[in-house]
Amino acid sequence: MTSLFHQIIFRPVRSRRLGLSLGVNLLPTESKLCSFDCIYCECGWNAEHPGARRFNARTDVREQLETTLRRMAADGTPPDVITFAGNGEPTLHPEFEAVIDDTLALRDALCPTAKVSVLSNATQLHRDEVRRALLRVDNNILKLDSAFDETVRRMNNPQNPAYSVSRVVGQMKAFEGRMILQTMFLRGVCNGLPVDNTTEEEVAAWLRLVAEIRPRQVMIYSLDRDTPCPTLEKVAREELQAIAARVEASGIPCSVA
Ligand code: SF4
């Protein structure tokens, strides 16, 4: 069963990798809103969520975040990281830059040691205000699952038919290393079509793009929770570690989640 996040601010979660993480959802709390429709999306297919398309208002996000950060600071448990994720693509929010500025101001005032992370599918990098905002956060984490347009179409179902990997790679290069690249590896069948971004052809082409983009870090992972497409396979940790070693050989740190 896939599931949605039903709040603007999620309950803080502690993990070994991130420490205490506070999630922020700018997307509808009862629906999903994304410019991709990934076959592995934990929120389910876009078509399952035809409902409310309202983004959470900037003032609601600021007020709820302030209340939560004040409480966490008072309890002596400030978050280690504030992460924008949730029911879809956060950078689609029409006031994304202003929301980020509010968040950075609250962080500086209330929990100055917390990092601010954004998990994005990199489809809005053509918008100046999105690029500016992503340059201000501590962890600008951008998704790219394959070097091949056809594989991205199978894995991510970009909603814009004009989507192209080469355009996104150009936009990523413009960050001049001030970004983290995130890639999901998987294999299986979806809608009757095979999908596998772990073949040598795929990995070699992806490594070439990593070397071109030169992010400050790469994060790779495989399936963890339920996916809308039930016939996908998780890639073994050893296989992910072998890919990570090839990234690190080019001098870029790579973590396996
Ligand atoms: S980009 Fe993220 S939220 Fe959007 S469909 Fe893919 S996994 Fe889901």
Coordinates of C-alpha atoms and ligand atoms in Angstrom, one line a residue:
M1 CA 0.0 0.0 0.0
T2 CA 1.4 3.4 -1.0
S3 CA 0.5 6.3 1.3
L4 CA 0.3 10.1 1.6
F5 CA 1.7 12.5 4.2
H6 CA -1.4 14.0 5.9
Q7 CA 0.3 17.0 7.5
I8 CA 2.3 20.1 6.5
I9 CA 5.0 19.3 9.1
F10 CA 5.7 15.6 9.6
R11 CA 6.4 14.1 13.0
P12 CA 10.2 14.2 13.5
V13 CA 12.0 11.0 12.6
R14 CA 15.4 9.9 13.9
S15 CA 17.7 8.0 11.5
R16 CA 21.3 7.0 11.8
R17 CA 22.2 8.8 8.6
L18 CA 20.4 12.1 9.0
G19 CA 19.9 12.4 12.8
L20 CA 16.6 14.0 13.8
S21 CA 14.8 15.0 10.7
L22 CA 11.8 17.2 10.4
G23 CA 9.8 16.9 7.1
V24 CA 7.9 19.7 5.4
N25 CA 5.2 19.0 2.9
L26 CA 4.3 21.9 0.6
L27 CA 1.9 19.8 -1.4
P28 CA -1.7 19.0 -0.8
T29 CA -2.2 17.0 2.4
E30 CA -4.9 14.7 0.9
S31 CA -3.6 14.4 -2.6
K32 CA -0.4 14.1 -4.6
L33 CA 0.9 16.8 -7.0
C34 CA 4.0 16.0 -9.0
S35 CA 5.6 16.8 -12.4
F36 CA 6.8 13.2 -12.5
D37 CA 4.8 10.0 -11.9
C38 CA 7.5 7.6 -10.9
I39 CA 6.8 3.9 -11.0
Y40 CA 8.3 3.6 -7.5
C41 CA 6.5 6.6 -5.9
E42 CA 5.6 5.9 -2.3
C43 CA 2.6 8.3 -2.7
G44 CA 1.1 6.1 -5.5
W45 CA 0.2 7.0 -9.1
N46 CA -0.8 10.6 -9.9
A47 CA -4.1 9.3 -11.3
E48 CA -5.0 7.9 -7.9
H49 CA -5.1 11.5 -6.7
P50 CA -7.4 13.5 -8.8
G51 CA -8.5 15.5 -5.8
A52 CA -7.5 18.9 -4.3
R53 CA -4.6 20.6 -6.1
R54 CA -4.1 23.3 -3.5
F55 CA -0.6 23.9 -2.3
N56 CA -0.2 24.6 1.4
A57 CA -0.2 28.4 1.9
R58 CA 3.1 30.0 2.7
T59 CA 1.7 31.5 5.9
D60 CA 0.4 28.1 7.2
V61 CA 3.8 26.6 6.5
R62 CA 5.7 29.4 8.3
E63 CA 3.3 29.3 11.3
Q64 CA 3.4 25.6 11.7
L65 CA 7.1 25.4 11.2
E66 CA 7.7 28.1 13.7
T67 CA 5.5 26.4 16.3
T68 CA 7.3 23.1 15.8
L69 CA 10.8 24.5 15.9
R70 CA 10.0 26.5 19.0
R71 CA 8.7 23.4 20.8
M72 CA 11.7 21.3 19.7
A73 CA 14.2 23.9 20.7
A74 CA 12.5 24.4 24.1
D75 CA 12.5 20.6 24.6
G76 CA 16.3 20.5 23.9
T77 CA 15.7 18.4 20.8
P78 CA 16.2 20.7 17.8
P79 CA 16.1 18.9 14.4
D80 CA 19.4 18.1 12.7
V81 CA 17.8 18.6 9.4
I82 CA 14.6 20.2 8.0
T83 CA 13.7 18.4 4.8
F84 CA 11.3 19.5 2.0
A85 CA 9.7 16.4 0.5
G86 CA 6.1 15.1 0.9
N87 CA 3.3 14.4 -1.5
G88 CA 5.0 15.4 -4.8
E89 CA 7.5 18.0 -6.1
P90 CA 8.1 20.9 -3.6
T91 CA 9.6 23.3 -6.2
L92 CA 6.2 23.4 -8.0
H93 CA 5.0 25.6 -5.1
P94 CA 4.3 29.1 -6.6
E95 CA 6.0 30.7 -3.6
F96 CA 8.8 28.2 -3.2
E97 CA 11.5 30.8 -2.9
A98 CA 9.6 32.8 -0.3
V99 CA 8.9 29.6 1.7
I100 CA 12.6 28.7 1.6
D101 CA 13.5 32.2 2.8
D102 CA 11.0 32.0 5.7
T103 CA 12.5 28.6 6.6
L104 CA 16.1 29.8 6.6
A105 CA 15.1 32.8 8.8
L106 CA 13.3 30.5 11.3
R107 CA 16.2 28.1 11.3
D108 CA 18.7 30.9 11.9
A109 CA 16.6 32.3 14.8
L110 CA 15.4 29.1 16.5
C111 CA 17.6 26.1 15.5
P112 CA 20.7 27.5 14.0
T113 CA 22.5 24.1 13.8
A114 CA 19.8 22.5 11.6
K115 CA 20.5 22.0 7.9
V116 CA 17.8 22.7 5.3
S117 CA 17.4 20.0 2.6
V118 CA 15.2 20.0 -0.5
L119 CA 14.5 16.7 -2.3
S120 CA 13.5 17.7 -5.9
N121 CA 13.0 15.9 -9.2
A122 CA 14.8 18.8 -11.0
T123 CA 12.0 19.5 -13.4
Q124 CA 11.7 23.2 -12.4
L125 CA 15.3 24.3 -12.8
H126 CA 14.3 26.5 -15.7
R127 CA 12.6 28.9 -13.2
D128 CA 15.1 31.5 -11.9
E129 CA 13.4 31.7 -8.5
V130 CA 13.7 27.9 -8.0
R131 CA 17.4 28.0 -8.9
R132 CA 18.0 30.9 -6.5
A133 CA 16.2 29.2 -3.6
L134 CA 18.0 25.9 -4.2
L135 CA 21.4 27.7 -4.1
R136 CA 20.5 29.0 -0.6
V137 CA 19.7 25.7 1.1
D138 CA 22.3 23.5 2.7
N139 CA 21.4 20.4 0.7
N140 CA 20.1 20.8 -2.8
I141 CA 19.3 17.2 -3.6
L142 CA 18.3 16.6 -7.3
K143 CA 17.0 13.4 -8.9
L144 CA 18.4 11.9 -12.1
D145 CA 17.6 8.2 -12.5
S146 CA 19.1 7.5 -15.9
A147 CA 21.2 9.0 -18.7
F148 CA 18.7 7.8 -21.3
D149 CA 15.5 9.7 -22.0
E150 CA 13.7 6.4 -22.7
T151 CA 14.6 5.0 -19.3
V152 CA 13.5 8.2 -17.6
R153 CA 10.2 8.0 -19.4
R154 CA 9.7 4.5 -18.1
M155 CA 10.9 5.1 -14.6
N156 CA 9.7 8.7 -13.9
N157 CA 6.9 9.4 -16.5
P158 CA 7.7 13.1 -16.8
Q159 CA 4.4 14.9 -17.3
N160 CA 6.0 17.4 -19.7
P161 CA 6.5 15.7 -23.0
A162 CA 9.5 18.1 -23.7
Y163 CA 11.5 16.6 -20.8
S164 CA 15.0 15.8 -21.8
V165 CA 18.0 14.5 -19.8
S166 CA 20.5 16.6 -21.7
R167 CA 18.6 19.8 -20.8
V168 CA 18.4 18.8 -17.1
V169 CA 22.1 17.9 -17.1
G170 CA 22.9 21.3 -18.5
Q171 CA 20.9 22.9 -15.7
M172 CA 22.6 20.8 -13.1
K173 CA 26.0 21.7 -14.4
A174 CA 25.1 25.4 -13.9
F175 CA 25.0 24.7 -10.1
E176 CA 28.8 24.3 -10.3
G177 CA 28.9 21.5 -7.8
R178 CA 26.5 23.1 -5.3
M179 CA 24.1 20.1 -5.5
I180 CA 23.8 16.5 -4.5
L181 CA 22.7 14.0 -7.1
Q182 CA 20.2 11.3 -6.1
T183 CA 19.5 8.2 -8.1
M184 CA 17.1 5.3 -7.6
F185 CA 18.3 2.0 -8.9
L186 CA 15.8 -0.8 -9.7
R187 CA 14.8 -3.4 -12.2
G188 CA 11.6 -5.3 -13.1
V189 CA 8.6 -4.9 -15.3
C190 CA 6.0 -2.1 -15.3
N191 CA 2.9 -1.8 -17.5
G192 CA 4.2 -4.8 -19.4
L193 CA 7.6 -3.1 -20.2
P194 CA 10.9 -4.1 -18.8
V195 CA 12.8 -1.5 -16.8
D196 CA 16.4 -1.8 -15.5
N197 CA 18.8 1.1 -14.9
T198 CA 21.5 -1.3 -13.5
T199 CA 22.8 -2.7 -16.8
E200 CA 26.4 -1.9 -17.7
E201 CA 25.2 0.3 -20.5
E202 CA 23.0 2.3 -18.1
V203 CA 25.5 2.5 -15.2
A204 CA 28.4 3.5 -17.6
A205 CA 26.3 6.3 -19.2
W206 CA 25.1 7.5 -15.8
L207 CA 28.7 7.6 -14.5
R208 CA 29.7 9.7 -17.5
L209 CA 26.9 12.2 -16.6
V210 CA 28.0 12.2 -12.9
A211 CA 31.5 13.1 -14.1
E212 CA 30.1 15.9 -16.2
I213 CA 27.7 17.3 -13.6
R214 CA 30.3 17.0 -10.8
P215 CA 27.9 17.2 -7.8
R216 CA 29.5 17.6 -4.4
Q217 CA 28.0 14.2 -3.4
V218 CA 25.9 11.4 -4.9
M219 CA 23.3 9.4 -3.0
I220 CA 22.1 6.1 -4.5
Y221 CA 19.4 3.9 -3.1
S222 CA 16.9 1.2 -4.1
L223 CA 13.3 0.4 -3.2
D224 CA 12.4 0.5 0.4
R225 CA 8.6 0.9 0.8
D226 CA 5.6 -0.2 -1.3
T227 CA 5.5 1.0 -4.9
P228 CA 2.5 1.6 -7.2
C229 CA 4.0 -0.9 -9.6
P230 CA 4.2 -4.2 -7.7
T231 CA 6.5 -6.0 -10.1
L232 CA 9.7 -4.1 -9.3
E233 CA 12.8 -5.6 -7.7
K234 CA 15.0 -4.1 -5.1
V235 CA 18.7 -3.9 -6.0
A236 CA 21.0 -5.6 -3.5
R237 CA 23.1 -3.4 -1.2
E238 CA 26.4 -5.0 -2.5
E239 CA 25.4 -4.0 -6.1
L240 CA 24.7 -0.5 -5.0
Q241 CA 28.0 -0.4 -3.1
A242 CA 29.8 -1.5 -6.3
I243 CA 28.2 1.4 -8.2
A244 CA 29.2 3.8 -5.4
A245 CA 32.8 2.6 -5.6
R246 CA 32.9 3.5 -9.2
V247 CA 31.5 7.0 -8.4
E248 CA 34.1 7.5 -5.6
A249 CA 36.9 6.4 -8.0
S250 CA 36.1 9.7 -9.9
G251 CA 36.7 11.7 -6.7
I252 CA 33.0 12.3 -5.8
P253 CA 31.7 11.0 -2.4
C254 CA 28.8 8.6 -2.8
S255 CA 26.5 7.2 -0.1
V256 CA 24.3 4.2 -0.3
A257 CA 21.0 4.7 1.5
Ligands
SF4_1 S1 9.4 12.7 -8.1 FE1 9.1 11.9 -6.1 S2 7.0 12.6 -5.5 FE2 7.2 12.8 -7.8 S3 6.4 10.9 -8.6 FE3 8.7 10.6 -8.4 S4 8.9 9.7 -6.3 FE4 6.8 10.5 -6.4

